PDB file of C-alpha atoms in Angstrom:
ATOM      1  CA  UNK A   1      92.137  58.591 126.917  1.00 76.00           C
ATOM      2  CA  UNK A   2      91.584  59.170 130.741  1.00 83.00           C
ATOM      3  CA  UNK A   3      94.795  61.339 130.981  1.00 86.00           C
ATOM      4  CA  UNK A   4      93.272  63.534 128.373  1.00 86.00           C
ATOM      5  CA  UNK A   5      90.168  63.858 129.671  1.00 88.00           C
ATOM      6  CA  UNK A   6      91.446  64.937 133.504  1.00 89.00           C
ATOM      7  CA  UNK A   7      93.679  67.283 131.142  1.00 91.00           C
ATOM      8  CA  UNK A   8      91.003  69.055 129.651  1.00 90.00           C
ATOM      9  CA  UNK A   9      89.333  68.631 132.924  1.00 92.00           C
ATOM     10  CA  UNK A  10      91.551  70.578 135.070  1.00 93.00           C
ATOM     11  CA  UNK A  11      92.192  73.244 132.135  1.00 94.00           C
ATOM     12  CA  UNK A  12      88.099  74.100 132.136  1.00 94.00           C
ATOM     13  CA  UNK A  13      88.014  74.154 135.683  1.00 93.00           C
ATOM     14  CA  UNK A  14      91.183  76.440 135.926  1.00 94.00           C
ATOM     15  CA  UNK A  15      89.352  79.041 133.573  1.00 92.00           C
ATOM     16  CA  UNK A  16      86.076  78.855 135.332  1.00 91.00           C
ATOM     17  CA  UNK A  17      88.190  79.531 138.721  1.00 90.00           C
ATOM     18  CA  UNK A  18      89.433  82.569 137.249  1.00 88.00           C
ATOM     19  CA  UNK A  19      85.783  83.906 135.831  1.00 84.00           C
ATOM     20  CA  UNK A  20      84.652  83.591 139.554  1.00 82.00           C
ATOM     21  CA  UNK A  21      87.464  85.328 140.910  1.00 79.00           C
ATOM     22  CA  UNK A  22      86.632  88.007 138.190  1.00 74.00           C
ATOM     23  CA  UNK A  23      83.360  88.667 138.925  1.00 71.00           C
ATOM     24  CA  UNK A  24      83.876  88.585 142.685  1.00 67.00           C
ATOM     25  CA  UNK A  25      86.210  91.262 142.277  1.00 64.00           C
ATOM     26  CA  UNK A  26      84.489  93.730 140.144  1.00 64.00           C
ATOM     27  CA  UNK A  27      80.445  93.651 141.459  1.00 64.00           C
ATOM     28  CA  UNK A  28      79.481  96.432 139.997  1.00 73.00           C
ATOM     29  CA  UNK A  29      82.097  96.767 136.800  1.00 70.00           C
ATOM     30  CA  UNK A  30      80.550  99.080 133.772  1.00 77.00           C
ATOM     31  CA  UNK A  31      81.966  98.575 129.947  1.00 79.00           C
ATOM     32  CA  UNK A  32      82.756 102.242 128.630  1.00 90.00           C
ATOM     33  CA  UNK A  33      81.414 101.540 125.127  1.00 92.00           C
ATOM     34  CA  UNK A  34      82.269 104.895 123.972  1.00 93.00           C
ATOM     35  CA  UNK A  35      85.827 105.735 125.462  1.00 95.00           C
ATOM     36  CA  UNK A  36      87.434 102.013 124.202  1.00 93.00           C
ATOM     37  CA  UNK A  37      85.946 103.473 120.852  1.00 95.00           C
ATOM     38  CA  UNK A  38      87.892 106.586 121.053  1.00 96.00           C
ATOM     39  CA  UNK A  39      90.757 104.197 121.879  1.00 95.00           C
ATOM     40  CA  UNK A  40      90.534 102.403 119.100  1.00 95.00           C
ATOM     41  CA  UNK A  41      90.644 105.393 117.022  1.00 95.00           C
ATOM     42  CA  UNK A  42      93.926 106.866 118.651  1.00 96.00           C
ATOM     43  CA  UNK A  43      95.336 103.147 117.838  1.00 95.00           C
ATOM     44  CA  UNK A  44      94.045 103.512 114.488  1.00 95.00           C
ATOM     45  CA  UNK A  45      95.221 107.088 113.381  1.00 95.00           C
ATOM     46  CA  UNK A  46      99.045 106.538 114.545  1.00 96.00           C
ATOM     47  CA  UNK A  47      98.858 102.789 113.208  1.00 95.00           C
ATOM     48  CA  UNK A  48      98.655 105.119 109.245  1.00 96.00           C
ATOM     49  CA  UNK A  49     101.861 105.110 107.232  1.00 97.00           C
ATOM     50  CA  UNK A  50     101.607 107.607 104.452  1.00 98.00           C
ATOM     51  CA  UNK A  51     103.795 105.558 102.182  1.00 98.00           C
ATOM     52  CA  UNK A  52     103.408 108.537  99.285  1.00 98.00           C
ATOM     53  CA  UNK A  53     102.439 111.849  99.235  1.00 98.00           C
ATOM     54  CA  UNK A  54     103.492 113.584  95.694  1.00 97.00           C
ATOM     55  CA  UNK A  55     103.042 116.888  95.345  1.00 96.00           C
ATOM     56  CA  UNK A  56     101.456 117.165  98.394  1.00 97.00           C
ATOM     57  CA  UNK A  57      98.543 115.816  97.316  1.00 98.00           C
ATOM     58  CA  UNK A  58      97.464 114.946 100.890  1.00 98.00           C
ATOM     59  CA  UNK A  59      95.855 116.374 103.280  1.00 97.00           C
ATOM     60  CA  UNK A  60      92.430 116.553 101.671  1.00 97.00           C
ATOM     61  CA  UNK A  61      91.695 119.884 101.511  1.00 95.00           C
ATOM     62  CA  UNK A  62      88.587 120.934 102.653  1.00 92.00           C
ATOM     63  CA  UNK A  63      87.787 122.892  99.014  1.00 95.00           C
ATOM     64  CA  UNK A  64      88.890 119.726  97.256  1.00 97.00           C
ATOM     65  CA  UNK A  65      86.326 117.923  95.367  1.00 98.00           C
ATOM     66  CA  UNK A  66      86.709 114.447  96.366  1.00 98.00           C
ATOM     67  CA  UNK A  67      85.413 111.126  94.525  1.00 98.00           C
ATOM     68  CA  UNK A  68      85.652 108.097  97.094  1.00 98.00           C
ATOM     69  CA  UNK A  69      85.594 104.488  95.199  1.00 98.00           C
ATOM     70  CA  UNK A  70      85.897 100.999  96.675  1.00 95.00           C
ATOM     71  CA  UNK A  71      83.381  99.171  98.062  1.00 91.00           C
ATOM     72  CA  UNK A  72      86.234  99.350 101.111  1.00 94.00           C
ATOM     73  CA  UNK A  73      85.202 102.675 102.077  1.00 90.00           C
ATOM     74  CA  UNK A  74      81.634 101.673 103.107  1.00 90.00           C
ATOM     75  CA  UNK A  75      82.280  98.349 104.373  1.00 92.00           C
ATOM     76  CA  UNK A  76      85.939  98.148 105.129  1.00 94.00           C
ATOM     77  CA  UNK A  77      88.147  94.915 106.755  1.00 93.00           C
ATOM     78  CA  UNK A  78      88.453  96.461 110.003  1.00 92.00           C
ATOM     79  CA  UNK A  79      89.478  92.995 111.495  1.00 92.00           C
ATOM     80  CA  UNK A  80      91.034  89.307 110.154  1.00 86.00           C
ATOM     81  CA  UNK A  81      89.144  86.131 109.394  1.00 80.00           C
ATOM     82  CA  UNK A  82      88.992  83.320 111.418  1.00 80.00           C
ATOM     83  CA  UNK A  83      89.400  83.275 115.351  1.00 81.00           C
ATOM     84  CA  UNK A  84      89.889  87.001 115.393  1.00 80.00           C
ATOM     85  CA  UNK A  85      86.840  87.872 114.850  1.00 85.00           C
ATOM     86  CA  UNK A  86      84.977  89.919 117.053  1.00 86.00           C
ATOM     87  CA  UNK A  87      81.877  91.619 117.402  1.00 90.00           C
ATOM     88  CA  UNK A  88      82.712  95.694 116.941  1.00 92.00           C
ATOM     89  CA  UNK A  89      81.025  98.339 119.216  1.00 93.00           C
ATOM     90  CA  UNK A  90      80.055 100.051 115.944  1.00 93.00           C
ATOM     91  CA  UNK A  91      81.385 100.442 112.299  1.00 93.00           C
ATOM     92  CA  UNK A  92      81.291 103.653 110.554  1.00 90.00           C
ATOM     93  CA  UNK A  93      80.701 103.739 107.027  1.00 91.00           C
ATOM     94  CA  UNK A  94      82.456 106.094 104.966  1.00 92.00           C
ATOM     95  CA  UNK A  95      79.054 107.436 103.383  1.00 92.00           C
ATOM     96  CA  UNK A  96      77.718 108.206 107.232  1.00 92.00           C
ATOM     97  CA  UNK A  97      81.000 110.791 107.235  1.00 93.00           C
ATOM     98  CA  UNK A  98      81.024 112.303 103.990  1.00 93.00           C
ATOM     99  CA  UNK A  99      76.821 112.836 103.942  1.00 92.00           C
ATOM    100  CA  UNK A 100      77.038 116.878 104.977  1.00 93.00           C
ATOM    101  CA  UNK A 101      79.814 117.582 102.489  1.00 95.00           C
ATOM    102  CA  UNK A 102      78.571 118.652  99.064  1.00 95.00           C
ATOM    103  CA  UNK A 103      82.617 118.046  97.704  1.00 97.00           C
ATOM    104  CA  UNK A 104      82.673 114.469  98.449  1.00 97.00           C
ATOM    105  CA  UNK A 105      80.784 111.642  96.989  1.00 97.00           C
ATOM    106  CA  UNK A 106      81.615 107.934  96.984  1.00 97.00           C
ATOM    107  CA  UNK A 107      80.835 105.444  94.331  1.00 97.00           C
ATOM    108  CA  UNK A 108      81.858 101.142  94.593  1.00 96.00           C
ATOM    109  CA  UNK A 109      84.035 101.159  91.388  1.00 96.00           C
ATOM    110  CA  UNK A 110      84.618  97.094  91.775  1.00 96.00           C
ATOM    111  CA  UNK A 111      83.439  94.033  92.903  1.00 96.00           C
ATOM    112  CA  UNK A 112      85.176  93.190  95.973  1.00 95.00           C
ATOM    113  CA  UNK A 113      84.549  89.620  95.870  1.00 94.00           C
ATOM    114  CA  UNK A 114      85.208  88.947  92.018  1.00 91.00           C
ATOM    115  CA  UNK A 115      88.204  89.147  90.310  1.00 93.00           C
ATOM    116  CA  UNK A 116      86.571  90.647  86.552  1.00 94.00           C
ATOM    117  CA  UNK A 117      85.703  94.324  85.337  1.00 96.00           C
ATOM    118  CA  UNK A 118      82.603  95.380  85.728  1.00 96.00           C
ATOM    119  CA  UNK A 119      81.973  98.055  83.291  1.00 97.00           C
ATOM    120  CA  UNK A 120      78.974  99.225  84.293  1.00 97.00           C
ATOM    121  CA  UNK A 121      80.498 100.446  87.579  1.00 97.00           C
ATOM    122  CA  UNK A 122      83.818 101.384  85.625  1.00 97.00           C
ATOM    123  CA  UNK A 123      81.608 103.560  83.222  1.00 97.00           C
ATOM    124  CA  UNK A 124      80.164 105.301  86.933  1.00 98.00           C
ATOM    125  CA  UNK A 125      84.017 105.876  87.448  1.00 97.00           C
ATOM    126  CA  UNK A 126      84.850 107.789  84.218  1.00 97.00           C
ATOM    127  CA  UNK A 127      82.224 109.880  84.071  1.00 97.00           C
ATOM    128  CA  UNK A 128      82.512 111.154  87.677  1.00 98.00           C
ATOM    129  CA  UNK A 129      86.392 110.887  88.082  1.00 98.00           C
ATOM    130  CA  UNK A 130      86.625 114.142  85.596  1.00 96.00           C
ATOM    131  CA  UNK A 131      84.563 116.140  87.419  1.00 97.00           C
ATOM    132  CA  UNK A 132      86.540 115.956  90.816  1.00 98.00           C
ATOM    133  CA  UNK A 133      90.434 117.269  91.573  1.00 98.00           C
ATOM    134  CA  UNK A 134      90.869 114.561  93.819  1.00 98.00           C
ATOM    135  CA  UNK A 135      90.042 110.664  94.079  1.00 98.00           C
ATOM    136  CA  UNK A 136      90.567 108.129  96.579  1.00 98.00           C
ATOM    137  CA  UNK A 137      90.623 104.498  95.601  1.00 98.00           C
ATOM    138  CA  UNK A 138      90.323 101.848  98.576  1.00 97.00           C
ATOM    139  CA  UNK A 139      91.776  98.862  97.527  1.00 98.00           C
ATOM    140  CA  UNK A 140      92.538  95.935  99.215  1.00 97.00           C
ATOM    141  CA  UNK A 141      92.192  92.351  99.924  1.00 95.00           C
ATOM    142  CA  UNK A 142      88.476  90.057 100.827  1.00 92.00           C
ATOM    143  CA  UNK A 143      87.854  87.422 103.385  1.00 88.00           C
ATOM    144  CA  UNK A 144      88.669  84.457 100.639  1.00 88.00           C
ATOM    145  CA  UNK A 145      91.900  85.806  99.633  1.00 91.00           C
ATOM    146  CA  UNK A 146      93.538  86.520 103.116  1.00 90.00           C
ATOM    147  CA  UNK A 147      92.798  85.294 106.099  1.00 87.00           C
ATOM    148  CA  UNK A 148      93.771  82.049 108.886  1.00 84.00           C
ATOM    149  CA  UNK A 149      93.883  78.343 107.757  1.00 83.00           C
ATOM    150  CA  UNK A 150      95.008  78.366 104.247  1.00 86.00           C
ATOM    151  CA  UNK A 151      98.237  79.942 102.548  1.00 88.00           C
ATOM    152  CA  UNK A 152      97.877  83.036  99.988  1.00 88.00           C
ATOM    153  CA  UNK A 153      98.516  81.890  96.895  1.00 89.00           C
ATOM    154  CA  UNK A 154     100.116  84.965  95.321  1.00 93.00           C
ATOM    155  CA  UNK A 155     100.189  89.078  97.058  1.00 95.00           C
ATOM    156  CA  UNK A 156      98.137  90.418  94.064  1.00 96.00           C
ATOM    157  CA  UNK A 157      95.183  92.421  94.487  1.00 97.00           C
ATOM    158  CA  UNK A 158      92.431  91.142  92.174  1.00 96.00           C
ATOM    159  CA  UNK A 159      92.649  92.379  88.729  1.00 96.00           C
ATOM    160  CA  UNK A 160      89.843  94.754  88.626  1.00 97.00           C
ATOM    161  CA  UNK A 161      91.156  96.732  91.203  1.00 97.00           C
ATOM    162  CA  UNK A 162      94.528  97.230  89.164  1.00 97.00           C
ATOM    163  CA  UNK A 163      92.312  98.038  86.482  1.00 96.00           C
ATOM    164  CA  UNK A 164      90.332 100.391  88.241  1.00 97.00           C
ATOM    165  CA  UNK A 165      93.748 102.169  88.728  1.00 97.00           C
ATOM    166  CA  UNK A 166      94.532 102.227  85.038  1.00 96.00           C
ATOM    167  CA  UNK A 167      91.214 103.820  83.833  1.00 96.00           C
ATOM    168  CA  UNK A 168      91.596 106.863  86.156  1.00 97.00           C
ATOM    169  CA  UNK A 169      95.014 107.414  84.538  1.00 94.00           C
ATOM    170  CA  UNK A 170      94.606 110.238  82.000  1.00 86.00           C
ATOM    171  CA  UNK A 171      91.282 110.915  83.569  1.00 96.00           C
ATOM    172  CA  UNK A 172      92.311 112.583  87.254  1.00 95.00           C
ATOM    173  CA  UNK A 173      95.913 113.821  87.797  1.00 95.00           C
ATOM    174  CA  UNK A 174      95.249 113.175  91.524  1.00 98.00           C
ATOM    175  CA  UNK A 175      95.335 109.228  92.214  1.00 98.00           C
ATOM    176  CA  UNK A 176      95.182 108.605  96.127  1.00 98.00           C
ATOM    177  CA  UNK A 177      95.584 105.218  97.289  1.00 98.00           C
ATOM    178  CA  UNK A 178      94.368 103.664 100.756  1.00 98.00           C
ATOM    179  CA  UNK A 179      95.141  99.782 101.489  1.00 98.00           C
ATOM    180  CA  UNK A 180      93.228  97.720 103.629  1.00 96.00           C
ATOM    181  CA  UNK A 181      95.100  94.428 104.481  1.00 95.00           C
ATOM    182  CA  UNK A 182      96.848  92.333 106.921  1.00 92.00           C
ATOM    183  CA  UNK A 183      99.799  91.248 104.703  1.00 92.00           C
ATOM    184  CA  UNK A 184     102.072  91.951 102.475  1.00 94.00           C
ATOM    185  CA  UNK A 185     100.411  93.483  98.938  1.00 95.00           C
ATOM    186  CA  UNK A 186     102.245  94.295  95.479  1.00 96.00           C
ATOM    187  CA  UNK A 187     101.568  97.543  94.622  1.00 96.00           C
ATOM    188  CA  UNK A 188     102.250  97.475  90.580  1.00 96.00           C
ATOM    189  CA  UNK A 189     101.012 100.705  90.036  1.00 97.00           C
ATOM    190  CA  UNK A 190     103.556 102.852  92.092  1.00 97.00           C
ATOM    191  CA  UNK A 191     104.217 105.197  89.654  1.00 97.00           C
ATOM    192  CA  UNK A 192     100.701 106.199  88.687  1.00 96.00           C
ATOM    193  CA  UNK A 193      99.295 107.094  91.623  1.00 98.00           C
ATOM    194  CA  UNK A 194     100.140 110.892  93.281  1.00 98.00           C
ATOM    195  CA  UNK A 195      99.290 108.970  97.533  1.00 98.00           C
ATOM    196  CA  UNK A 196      99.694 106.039  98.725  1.00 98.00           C
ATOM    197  CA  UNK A 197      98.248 105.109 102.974  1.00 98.00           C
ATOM    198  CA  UNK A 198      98.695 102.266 104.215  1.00 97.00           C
ATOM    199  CA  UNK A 199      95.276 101.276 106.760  1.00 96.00           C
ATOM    200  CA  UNK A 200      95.903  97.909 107.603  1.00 95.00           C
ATOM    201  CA  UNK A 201      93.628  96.264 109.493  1.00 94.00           C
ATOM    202  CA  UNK A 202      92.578  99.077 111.747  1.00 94.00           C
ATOM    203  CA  UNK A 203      89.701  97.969 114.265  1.00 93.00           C
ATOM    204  CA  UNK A 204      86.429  98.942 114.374  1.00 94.00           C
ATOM    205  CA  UNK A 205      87.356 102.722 114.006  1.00 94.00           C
ATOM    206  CA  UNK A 206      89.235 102.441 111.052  1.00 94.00           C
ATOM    207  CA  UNK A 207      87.334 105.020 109.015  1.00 93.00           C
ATOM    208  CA  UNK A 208      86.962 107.512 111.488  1.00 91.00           C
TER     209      UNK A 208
END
């Protein structure tokens, strides 16, 4: 259709108008990598709802000996699927943060991407869970189960994360939670777990 065509037309040449305009006004314009980094890690930290905190059991204290599990922790969903996608500055794994302190270690615990046990990683989980005071389970959704152009078909994490939560039980008296997601999750084990953050989706400096 012609009238379409002039439509489109007129809306390309209207953005192209404003990309000269742009440039023309800001010659000799420098991207500050590192200080929109630090921005996104202000947004990030007071984004954080500590939903439960029994006992105190957070902070992390520095004497604490700390087992990190979720394959979240090193490769967490900074960001949704689809058209929001964008290419990060830099993401810091969890591992990268943790590497000088002798407390902390962090273990994958689950499959992200499959919904079934995995007992050689759940095996990892007991034996190292009752060595530690503390541990941390990131939990959350993947890329197939919540993101743009379909509708969720339920707000369940996958089973072996649920799972995951019911094997530390009777193992570690400390059960922190931290959820990564960009909707609305069910959270059937409330009453097992001692802390409970909510991350969201928190950019590109989520773990920092």
């Amino acid at each position: 259709d012609l009238e379409v065509k002039k439509a489109y037309q007129t809306a390309i040449e209207r953005q192209l108008e404003l990309i000269d305009k742009s440039i023309d006004l800001t010659p000799d314009f420098v991207f500050d990598y590192a200080s929109h980094h630090a921005l996104a890690k202000k947004i990030a930290d007071e984004s954080i709802v500590l939903l439960k905190n029994e006992n105190n059991v957070l902070p992390l204290k520095k004497e604490d000996k700390v087992l990190f599990i979720g394959t979240l922790a090193d490769e967490p969903r900074y960001q949704g699927g689809g058209s929001s996608n964008i290419n990060p500055y830099k993401i810091t794994k969890m591992s990268e943060l943790i590497k000088d302190n002798p407390n902390v270690e962090i273990i994958k615990g689950y499959e992200i991407n499959e919904d079934k046990d995995n007992e050689e990683l759940l095996n990892e989980v007991k034996n190292k869970a009752q060595k530690v005071d503390k541990v941390v389970c990131f939990l959350g959704f993947n890329y197939l189960q919540e993101s743009e152009g379909f509708d969720k078909k339920d707000i369940k994490l996958f089973n072996n994360q649920i799972n995951l939560i019911k094997v530390l039980q009777g193992i570690c008296k400390n059960i922190i939670v931290v959820l990564e997601n960009g909707s609305v999750i069910e959270i059937p084990f409330i009453n097992e777990i001692q802390g409970l953050v909510e991350a969201y989706l928190g950019g590109e400096a989520i773990n920092e």
